[in-house]
Amino acid sequence: MALSNVVETPASGFNFENVCRNVALEGLLQGGQTKAPKPMKTGTTIAGVLCKNGVVLGADTRATSGEVVADKMCAKIHYISPNIYCCGAGTAADTEKTTDLLSSNLTIFSMNSGRNPRVVMAVNILQDMLFRYRGQIGASLILGGVDCTGNHLYKVGPYGSIDNVPYLAMGSGDLAALGILEDRFKADMEMEEAKELVRDAIHSGIMSDLGSGNNIDICVITKQGVDYIRPYQESEYKDKRQRRYKYRPGTTSILTEKIVPLELEVVQETVQRMDTA
Amino acid sequence: MNTRGLRSQLKDSVPVTGMGPQVGAYGVQDTLRSGFSSVKNELLPSHALELSEKNFQLNQDKINFSNLRNIQGLHAPLKLQMEYRAARQIQRLPFLQSSHLALDTLKGNDESISFEGILNDPAQSEMMGEPHVMVEYKLGMM
């Protein structure tokens, strides 16, 4: 119904109407000794390494919500364009939506210009977007890709800071992963050696950090194409939960069978013509 | 990048409207439309981004026009602003959905997607305004 206190169409974009209500709710909940539900974070280990023919990106697959593992097979390596992939750490929804928006923008650009986008373009768009929201969007990203100017690896922080180095790690397990990377990184490594190095870095993040765990995903980007290996290595600690609780047909054996035919006789028949004009 | 020239333009940024007490026709709080006034409501902390997002587009335009004026001279922003003004006049009445196609093409918004295009789409807004009230507000008669 039409409201007379609405004088303009509401602006699109973020809506801040509920901020006061949320602040009031926080106060009420603390008094009642309960906490508001925490957003799902990808307390994570992600790493990237530049090698001779391309870029290798790696990530673990655990998503946590407070102290509970929310997703054991979370996909943290997001597709941006056919030659650029991005690992995301931080709030899960933020990384997902930001990388989706970036991918859409780059697709429009590719359609307009007929070329694959460059990694610097992706980094600039991300930087502008994240700085505009002053870090309220909690997305720490590692972008890696191969374009006409070579192989690139960039790190973008939640406030819009960028870093361009040959090896990177981010997330809550980044210190553990960086230890491995600092020790064994060499310039111009072979592809297999780089894959092993990233695997070891993520593994040390999984072992040392509570927020990282489960499987390891690896994504290898070269001039020829992309190899997204999911999972590269499965964790040894798998639980034996039976996911499906439906019984197969034939599980229950049939002991006896009795068929009783139901006899019907036609009592009255009326025909009504349908007018299909 | 979007922050070029930001520092020198900060003094010119557009003042925020709509944040102060809602004044009605006679200069006092319009109780019928906005409810009872309360100082606490105006002093409560709003979100860190509320102010900057309210006028983000206007500030960006101001920065871009200033840069253009410095680089190419006064004629460039004048011509562009004339075109924007012309495009802004071909809209429907305020309570109907207009596509803003000409304005979007001029600004370059038809080739990019941001949160404005995804969240809170005005075409799917759950609240509808009274048509007479909205037209009166637009014409400044309220």
Short mmCIF file of C-alpha atoms in Angstrom, two decimals:
data_model
loop_
_atom_site.label_atom_id
_atom_site.label_comp_id
_atom_site.label_asym_id
_atom_site.label_seq_id
_atom_site.Cartn_x
_atom_site.Cartn_y
_atom_site.Cartn_z
CA MET A 1 0.00 0.00 0.00
CA ALA A 2 1.18 3.54 -0.56
CA LEU A 3 2.93 5.15 2.39
CA SER A 4 2.80 8.90 2.74
CA ASN A 5 6.12 9.22 4.54
CA VAL A 6 8.08 7.91 1.56
CA VAL A 7 8.88 10.98 -0.53
CA GLU A 8 11.65 9.59 -2.69
CA THR A 9 12.47 6.19 -4.10
CA PRO A 10 15.05 4.60 -1.81
CA ALA A 11 18.61 4.78 -3.10
CA SER A 12 20.14 1.55 -4.36
CA GLY A 13 23.26 0.10 -2.77
CA PHE A 14 23.92 -0.41 0.92
CA ASN A 15 21.11 0.40 3.31
CA PHE A 16 22.07 1.67 6.77
CA GLU A 17 18.60 1.80 8.32
CA ASN A 18 19.19 -1.02 10.75
CA VAL A 19 22.40 0.30 12.29
CA CYS A 20 20.69 1.91 15.30
CA ARG A 21 18.57 -1.18 15.82
CA ASN A 22 21.64 -3.41 15.74
CA VAL A 23 23.49 -1.24 18.26
CA ALA A 24 20.47 -1.42 20.56
CA LEU A 25 20.24 -5.20 20.09
CA GLU A 26 23.91 -5.66 20.97
CA GLY A 27 23.29 -3.87 24.24
CA LEU A 28 20.24 -6.02 25.02
CA LEU A 29 21.98 -9.28 24.16
CA GLN A 30 25.04 -8.55 26.29
CA GLY A 31 22.73 -7.91 29.19
CA GLY A 32 21.08 -11.27 28.52
CA GLN A 33 24.48 -13.00 28.30
CA THR A 34 23.94 -14.22 24.75
CA LYS A 35 26.01 -13.17 21.76
CA ALA A 36 24.85 -12.24 18.28
CA PRO A 37 25.68 -14.96 15.69
CA LYS A 38 29.10 -14.52 14.09
CA PRO A 39 29.44 -14.26 10.32
CA MET A 40 31.15 -17.16 8.60
CA LYS A 41 34.85 -16.48 8.23
CA THR A 42 37.35 -18.43 6.22
CA GLY A 43 40.03 -18.52 8.93
CA THR A 44 42.41 -19.69 6.35
CA THR A 45 45.75 -20.38 4.92
CA ILE A 46 46.17 -19.23 1.33
CA ALA A 47 49.46 -18.99 -0.55
CA GLY A 48 50.73 -18.14 -4.00
CA VAL A 49 54.08 -18.60 -5.75
CA LEU A 50 55.44 -17.34 -9.06
CA CYS A 51 57.28 -20.00 -10.99
CA LYS A 52 59.02 -20.20 -14.34
CA ASN A 53 56.00 -20.82 -16.56
CA GLY A 54 53.15 -19.44 -14.53
CA VAL A 55 51.56 -18.98 -11.13
CA VAL A 56 50.65 -21.58 -8.51
CA LEU A 57 47.90 -20.74 -5.99
CA GLY A 58 46.97 -22.89 -3.01
CA ALA A 59 44.35 -22.83 -0.26
CA ASP A 60 42.92 -24.99 2.50
CA THR A 61 39.20 -25.80 2.54
CA ARG A 62 37.88 -25.05 6.03
CA ALA A 63 35.31 -22.33 6.78
CA THR A 64 34.60 -21.51 10.43
CA SER A 65 31.72 -19.73 12.12
CA GLY A 66 32.92 -18.82 15.59
CA GLU A 67 34.32 -22.04 17.03
CA VAL A 68 32.44 -24.41 14.73
CA VAL A 69 33.61 -25.70 11.36
CA ALA A 70 30.88 -24.49 9.03
CA ASP A 71 32.10 -25.96 5.75
CA LYS A 72 34.67 -28.72 5.27
CA MET A 73 34.96 -28.42 1.51
CA CYS A 74 34.81 -24.67 1.01
CA ALA A 75 36.16 -23.47 -2.37
CA LYS A 76 38.48 -20.58 -1.63
CA ILE A 77 40.06 -20.21 -5.06
CA HIS A 78 37.61 -18.13 -7.08
CA TYR A 79 37.42 -17.73 -10.84
CA ILE A 80 37.92 -14.18 -12.04
CA SER A 81 38.62 -14.61 -15.74
CA PRO A 82 40.03 -17.42 -17.91
CA ASN A 83 43.56 -16.29 -17.07
CA ILE A 84 43.15 -14.91 -13.53
CA TYR A 85 42.19 -16.73 -10.32
CA CYS A 86 41.89 -15.32 -6.82
CA CYS A 87 42.23 -16.85 -3.35
CA GLY A 88 40.14 -15.20 -0.66
CA ALA A 89 40.57 -14.98 3.12
CA GLY A 90 38.41 -13.12 5.63
CA THR A 91 34.62 -13.02 5.82
CA ALA A 92 33.36 -15.70 3.45
CA ALA A 93 30.42 -13.73 2.02
CA ASP A 94 32.58 -10.67 1.42
CA THR A 95 35.26 -12.53 -0.52
CA GLU A 96 32.62 -14.39 -2.53
CA LYS A 97 30.63 -11.29 -3.53
CA THR A 98 33.68 -9.10 -4.17
CA THR A 99 35.27 -11.67 -6.46
CA ASP A 100 31.93 -12.18 -8.22
CA LEU A 101 31.59 -8.46 -8.87
CA LEU A 102 35.17 -8.28 -10.10
CA SER A 103 34.60 -11.22 -12.41
CA SER A 104 31.44 -9.62 -13.83
CA ASN A 105 33.18 -6.32 -14.48
CA LEU A 106 36.08 -8.04 -16.22
CA THR A 107 33.69 -10.12 -18.33
CA ILE A 108 31.97 -6.95 -19.55
CA PHE A 109 35.37 -5.50 -20.36
CA SER A 110 36.40 -8.66 -22.25
CA MET A 111 33.22 -8.55 -24.29
CA ASN A 112 33.75 -4.90 -25.14
CA SER A 113 37.41 -5.11 -26.06
CA GLY A 114 37.74 -8.73 -27.21
CA ARG A 115 40.76 -9.44 -25.03
CA ASN A 116 41.56 -11.21 -21.81
CA PRO A 117 41.94 -8.71 -18.98
CA ARG A 118 45.30 -7.95 -17.42
CA VAL A 119 46.00 -8.71 -13.78
CA VAL A 120 46.74 -5.04 -13.02
CA MET A 121 43.24 -4.13 -14.17
CA ALA A 122 41.73 -6.61 -11.72
CA VAL A 123 43.96 -5.30 -8.94
CA ASN A 124 43.03 -1.67 -9.62
CA ILE A 125 39.31 -2.39 -9.65
CA LEU A 126 39.62 -4.30 -6.37
CA GLN A 127 41.67 -1.58 -4.77
CA ASP A 128 39.15 1.12 -5.69
CA MET A 129 36.23 -0.96 -4.47
CA LEU A 130 37.78 -1.95 -1.14
CA PHE A 131 39.09 1.51 -0.34
CA ARG A 132 35.72 3.04 -1.05
CA TYR A 133 34.23 0.94 1.77
CA ARG A 134 37.12 1.74 4.15
CA GLY A 135 37.84 -1.84 5.14
CA GLN A 136 34.28 -2.66 6.21
CA ILE A 137 34.33 -5.37 3.56
CA GLY A 138 36.59 -7.93 5.19
CA ALA A 139 38.22 -9.48 2.15
CA SER A 140 41.97 -10.25 1.93
CA LEU A 141 42.74 -11.59 -1.51
CA ILE A 142 45.65 -13.10 -3.39
CA LEU A 143 45.30 -12.56 -7.14
CA GLY A 144 47.38 -14.55 -9.57
CA GLY A 145 47.27 -14.67 -13.33
CA VAL A 146 49.08 -14.85 -16.63
CA ASP A 147 48.51 -12.20 -19.26
CA CYS A 148 50.29 -10.69 -22.26
CA THR A 149 52.80 -8.92 -20.01
CA GLY A 150 53.84 -12.02 -18.06
CA ASN A 151 53.04 -13.84 -14.80
CA HIS A 152 51.75 -11.75 -11.93
CA LEU A 153 50.98 -12.31 -8.27
CA TYR A 154 49.38 -9.60 -6.15
CA LYS A 155 48.04 -9.36 -2.64
CA VAL A 156 45.13 -7.00 -1.81
CA GLY A 157 44.33 -6.17 1.82
CA PRO A 158 40.86 -5.28 3.17
CA TYR A 159 41.63 -1.57 3.17
CA GLY A 160 42.85 -1.57 -0.40
CA SER A 161 46.62 -1.95 0.08
CA ILE A 162 48.44 -3.95 -2.59
CA ASP A 163 51.71 -5.83 -2.61
CA ASN A 164 53.50 -7.30 -5.61
CA VAL A 165 55.96 -10.01 -4.54
CA PRO A 166 56.98 -13.42 -5.96
CA TYR A 167 55.54 -15.43 -3.05
CA LEU A 168 52.67 -14.63 -0.69
CA ALA A 169 50.61 -16.07 2.09
CA MET A 170 47.52 -14.66 3.80
CA GLY A 171 44.88 -15.61 6.30
CA SER A 172 45.13 -16.71 9.91
CA GLY A 173 47.72 -19.36 9.04
CA ASP A 174 49.92 -17.03 7.03
CA LEU A 175 52.84 -16.92 9.44
CA ALA A 176 53.25 -20.68 9.39
CA ALA A 177 52.99 -20.77 5.60
CA LEU A 178 55.39 -17.86 5.17
CA GLY A 179 57.99 -19.71 7.23
CA ILE A 180 58.04 -22.53 4.68
CA LEU A 181 57.95 -20.14 1.73
CA GLU A 182 60.79 -17.96 3.04
CA ASP A 183 62.93 -21.01 3.61
CA ARG A 184 62.56 -22.78 0.29
CA PHE A 185 61.53 -20.22 -2.31
CA LYS A 186 63.91 -19.71 -5.26
CA ALA A 187 63.36 -17.49 -8.27
CA ASP A 188 62.30 -19.29 -11.50
CA MET A 189 61.33 -22.64 -9.98
CA GLU A 190 60.01 -25.54 -12.01
CA MET A 191 56.27 -26.18 -11.96
CA GLU A 192 56.36 -29.42 -9.95
CA GLU A 193 58.72 -27.94 -7.39
CA ALA A 194 56.46 -24.90 -7.01
CA LYS A 195 53.41 -27.14 -6.51
CA GLU A 196 55.21 -29.08 -3.77
CA LEU A 197 56.32 -25.85 -2.10
CA VAL A 198 52.76 -24.45 -2.02
CA ARG A 199 51.44 -27.78 -0.76
CA ASP A 200 53.96 -27.79 2.07
CA ALA A 201 53.19 -24.17 2.95
CA ILE A 202 49.44 -24.82 3.18
CA HIS A 203 50.11 -28.02 5.10
CA SER A 204 52.11 -26.18 7.74
CA GLY A 205 49.30 -23.62 7.98
CA ILE A 206 46.80 -26.46 8.53
CA MET A 207 48.96 -28.06 11.20
CA SER A 208 49.69 -24.87 13.13
CA ASP A 209 46.44 -22.89 12.85
CA LEU A 210 43.04 -23.83 14.24
CA GLY A 211 41.17 -21.90 11.58
CA SER A 212 42.67 -23.89 8.68
CA GLY A 213 42.17 -27.52 7.95
CA ASN A 214 40.77 -30.34 5.88
CA ASN A 215 41.88 -30.62 2.25
CA ILE A 216 44.32 -28.62 0.12
CA ASP A 217 43.31 -27.13 -3.24
CA ILE A 218 45.89 -26.12 -5.84
CA CYS A 219 45.37 -23.99 -8.94
CA VAL A 220 48.08 -23.78 -11.59
CA ILE A 221 47.79 -20.98 -14.16
CA THR A 222 49.99 -21.01 -17.24
CA LYS A 223 49.88 -19.39 -20.66
CA GLN A 224 48.34 -22.58 -22.04
CA GLY A 225 45.52 -22.75 -19.54
CA VAL A 226 44.43 -23.38 -15.99
CA ASP A 227 44.63 -26.59 -13.98
CA TYR A 228 42.35 -26.39 -10.93
CA ILE A 229 43.11 -29.46 -8.81
CA ARG A 230 40.46 -29.84 -6.15
CA PRO A 231 41.42 -31.54 -3.88
CA TYR A 232 45.14 -31.81 -4.41
CA GLN A 233 45.53 -33.62 -1.14
CA GLU A 234 42.80 -34.93 1.11
CA SER A 235 43.19 -34.80 4.85
CA GLU A 236 43.84 -38.10 6.68
CA TYR A 237 41.24 -37.26 9.30
CA LYS A 238 38.07 -38.00 7.41
CA ASP A 239 34.97 -38.97 9.37
CA LYS A 240 32.95 -41.98 8.36
CA ARG A 241 29.55 -40.34 8.43
CA GLN A 242 26.99 -41.93 6.21
CA ARG A 243 25.63 -38.96 4.24
CA ARG A 244 22.62 -40.65 2.69
CA TYR A 245 20.07 -42.31 4.90
CA LYS A 246 17.79 -43.64 2.17
CA TYR A 247 17.70 -47.40 1.65
CA ARG A 248 18.51 -48.88 -1.73
CA PRO A 249 15.61 -50.63 -3.48
CA GLY A 250 15.84 -54.34 -2.63
CA THR A 251 17.23 -53.86 0.89
CA THR A 252 14.12 -55.29 2.50
CA SER A 253 13.42 -58.88 1.36
CA ILE A 254 9.87 -59.78 0.31
CA LEU A 255 8.52 -62.79 2.26
CA THR A 256 5.00 -63.28 0.87
CA GLU A 257 2.91 -61.60 -1.81
CA LYS A 258 -0.90 -61.55 -2.09
CA ILE A 259 -2.72 -59.77 -4.92
CA VAL A 260 -6.45 -58.92 -4.59
CA PRO A 261 -7.97 -57.51 -7.83
CA LEU A 262 -10.47 -54.72 -7.26
CA GLU A 263 -13.57 -55.21 -9.42
CA LEU A 264 -15.37 -52.14 -10.67
CA GLU A 265 -18.48 -52.05 -12.81
CA VAL A 266 -19.67 -49.03 -14.80
CA VAL A 267 -22.88 -47.72 -13.18
CA GLN A 268 -23.57 -44.50 -15.07
CA GLU A 269 -21.83 -42.75 -17.94
CA THR A 270 -22.41 -39.09 -18.90
CA VAL A 271 -20.63 -37.20 -21.67
CA GLN A 272 -20.27 -33.43 -21.43
CA ARG A 273 -19.00 -31.63 -24.50
CA MET A 274 -16.31 -29.04 -23.92
CA ASP A 275 -16.73 -25.79 -25.80
CA THR A 276 -13.34 -25.16 -27.44
CA ALA A 277 -14.19 -22.03 -29.39
CA MET B 1 42.64 5.65 -9.95
CA ASN B 2 39.83 7.22 -8.07
CA THR B 3 41.86 8.96 -5.40
CA ARG B 4 43.83 11.20 -7.71
CA GLY B 5 43.24 14.81 -6.81
CA LEU B 6 41.23 13.85 -3.74
CA ARG B 7 43.26 15.91 -1.33
CA SER B 8 42.90 19.18 -3.16
CA GLN B 9 39.16 18.70 -3.64
CA LEU B 10 38.26 17.82 -0.07
CA LYS B 11 37.26 21.36 0.78
CA ASP B 12 34.78 21.33 -2.08
CA SER B 13 32.96 18.15 -1.17
CA VAL B 14 29.20 18.31 -1.17
CA PRO B 15 27.62 18.93 2.25
CA VAL B 16 25.42 16.11 3.48
CA THR B 17 21.69 16.68 3.43
CA GLY B 18 19.01 14.77 5.20
CA MET B 19 21.07 14.06 8.29
CA GLY B 20 19.78 16.95 10.37
CA PRO B 21 16.33 17.30 11.97
CA GLN B 22 13.56 16.91 9.42
CA VAL B 23 12.02 20.34 8.95
CA GLY B 24 8.53 20.60 7.58
CA ALA B 25 6.68 23.49 6.02
CA TYR B 26 6.93 26.00 8.88
CA GLY B 27 10.51 25.34 9.91
CA VAL B 28 9.70 22.93 12.74
CA GLN B 29 9.69 19.14 12.97
CA ASP B 30 6.97 17.68 10.76
CA THR B 31 5.44 15.40 13.40
CA LEU B 32 2.82 13.91 11.11
CA ARG B 33 5.35 12.54 8.64
CA SER B 34 8.56 12.02 10.60
CA GLY B 35 7.29 11.22 14.08
CA PHE B 36 8.25 12.84 17.37
CA SER B 37 11.66 14.49 17.46
CA SER B 38 14.27 13.33 19.90
CA VAL B 39 17.82 14.58 20.33
CA LYS B 40 18.98 11.04 21.12
CA ASN B 41 17.83 9.83 17.71
CA GLU B 42 20.02 12.36 16.01
CA LEU B 43 23.08 11.75 18.16
CA LEU B 44 23.05 7.95 18.03
CA PRO B 45 26.07 6.54 16.20
CA SER B 46 25.37 5.88 12.59
CA HIS B 47 27.47 3.56 10.49
CA ALA B 48 30.99 4.62 9.61
CA LEU B 49 30.14 4.54 5.91
CA GLU B 50 26.72 6.17 5.99
CA LEU B 51 27.95 9.70 5.42
CA SER B 52 30.52 8.88 2.81
CA GLU B 53 28.21 6.60 0.85
CA LYS B 54 25.34 9.09 0.78
CA ASN B 55 27.18 11.48 -1.47
CA PHE B 56 29.80 9.22 -2.98
CA GLN B 57 28.62 9.65 -6.56
CA LEU B 58 28.33 13.42 -6.25
CA ASN B 59 31.82 13.73 -4.79
CA GLN B 60 33.28 11.52 -7.49
CA ASP B 61 31.64 13.67 -10.16
CA LYS B 62 33.00 16.81 -8.55
CA ILE B 63 36.53 15.40 -8.48
CA ASN B 64 36.34 14.23 -12.08
CA PHE B 65 35.01 17.55 -13.31
CA SER B 66 37.72 19.45 -11.42
CA ASN B 67 40.41 17.30 -12.98
CA LEU B 68 38.88 17.75 -16.41
CA ARG B 69 38.77 21.50 -15.94
CA ASN B 70 42.40 21.58 -14.91
CA ILE B 71 43.50 19.48 -17.83
CA GLN B 72 41.33 20.64 -20.71
CA GLY B 73 39.90 23.97 -19.64
CA LEU B 74 36.48 25.15 -18.58
CA HIS B 75 34.64 24.11 -21.73
CA ALA B 76 35.02 20.36 -21.09
CA PRO B 77 33.11 20.06 -17.79
CA LEU B 78 30.58 22.65 -19.00
CA LYS B 79 29.68 20.61 -22.07
CA LEU B 80 29.50 17.38 -20.08
CA GLN B 81 27.32 18.91 -17.38
CA MET B 82 24.98 20.29 -20.00
CA GLU B 83 24.56 16.79 -21.42
CA TYR B 84 24.00 15.32 -17.96
CA ARG B 85 21.35 17.90 -17.23
CA ALA B 86 19.57 17.16 -20.49
CA ALA B 87 19.64 13.42 -19.81
CA ARG B 88 18.37 13.89 -16.28
CA GLN B 89 15.29 15.70 -17.53
CA ILE B 90 13.95 12.79 -19.57
CA GLN B 91 12.71 10.75 -16.62
CA ARG B 92 9.29 9.50 -15.73
CA LEU B 93 7.27 10.86 -12.83
CA PRO B 94 8.94 10.20 -9.47
CA PHE B 95 6.76 7.28 -8.35
CA LEU B 96 7.37 5.32 -11.58
CA GLN B 97 10.47 3.39 -12.50
CA SER B 98 12.72 5.16 -15.04
CA SER B 99 15.52 3.27 -16.71
CA HIS B 100 18.07 6.16 -16.60
CA LEU B 101 19.48 4.73 -19.81
CA ALA B 102 20.85 7.97 -21.29
CA LEU B 103 22.34 9.06 -17.96
CA ASP B 104 23.99 5.67 -17.41
CA THR B 105 25.49 5.67 -20.88
CA LEU B 106 26.91 9.15 -20.41
CA LYS B 107 28.44 8.30 -17.05
CA GLY B 108 29.78 4.94 -18.19
CA ASN B 109 27.70 2.99 -15.69
CA ASP B 110 26.38 0.71 -18.42
CA GLU B 111 29.78 -1.00 -18.59
CA SER B 112 30.38 -1.71 -14.94
CA ILE B 113 28.59 -3.35 -12.02
CA SER B 114 28.96 -2.29 -8.43
CA PHE B 115 26.96 -2.90 -5.27
CA GLU B 116 24.47 -0.24 -6.45
CA GLY B 117 23.28 -2.51 -9.18
CA ILE B 118 22.85 -5.57 -6.99
CA LEU B 119 21.68 -4.49 -3.56
CA ASN B 120 18.41 -2.72 -2.82
CA ASP B 121 17.16 -2.51 -6.39
CA PRO B 122 14.59 0.34 -6.49
CA ALA B 123 12.48 -1.65 -8.93
CA GLN B 124 11.96 -4.25 -6.21
CA SER B 125 11.49 -1.91 -3.29
CA GLU B 126 8.85 -3.09 -0.81
CA MET B 127 7.61 0.36 0.07
CA MET B 128 5.55 2.41 -2.31
CA GLY B 129 5.17 6.12 -1.95
CA GLU B 130 1.95 8.07 -2.37
CA PRO B 131 2.07 9.45 -5.95
CA HIS B 132 0.70 12.92 -5.13
CA VAL B 133 3.06 13.35 -2.18
CA MET B 134 6.06 12.27 -4.23
CA VAL B 135 5.30 14.64 -7.09
CA GLU B 136 4.77 17.51 -4.66
CA TYR B 137 8.09 16.78 -2.99
CA LYS B 138 9.87 16.71 -6.33
CA LEU B 139 8.36 20.02 -7.40
CA GLY B 140 9.35 21.57 -4.09
CA MET B 141 5.78 22.28 -3.04
CA MET B 142 6.10 20.39 0.21
#
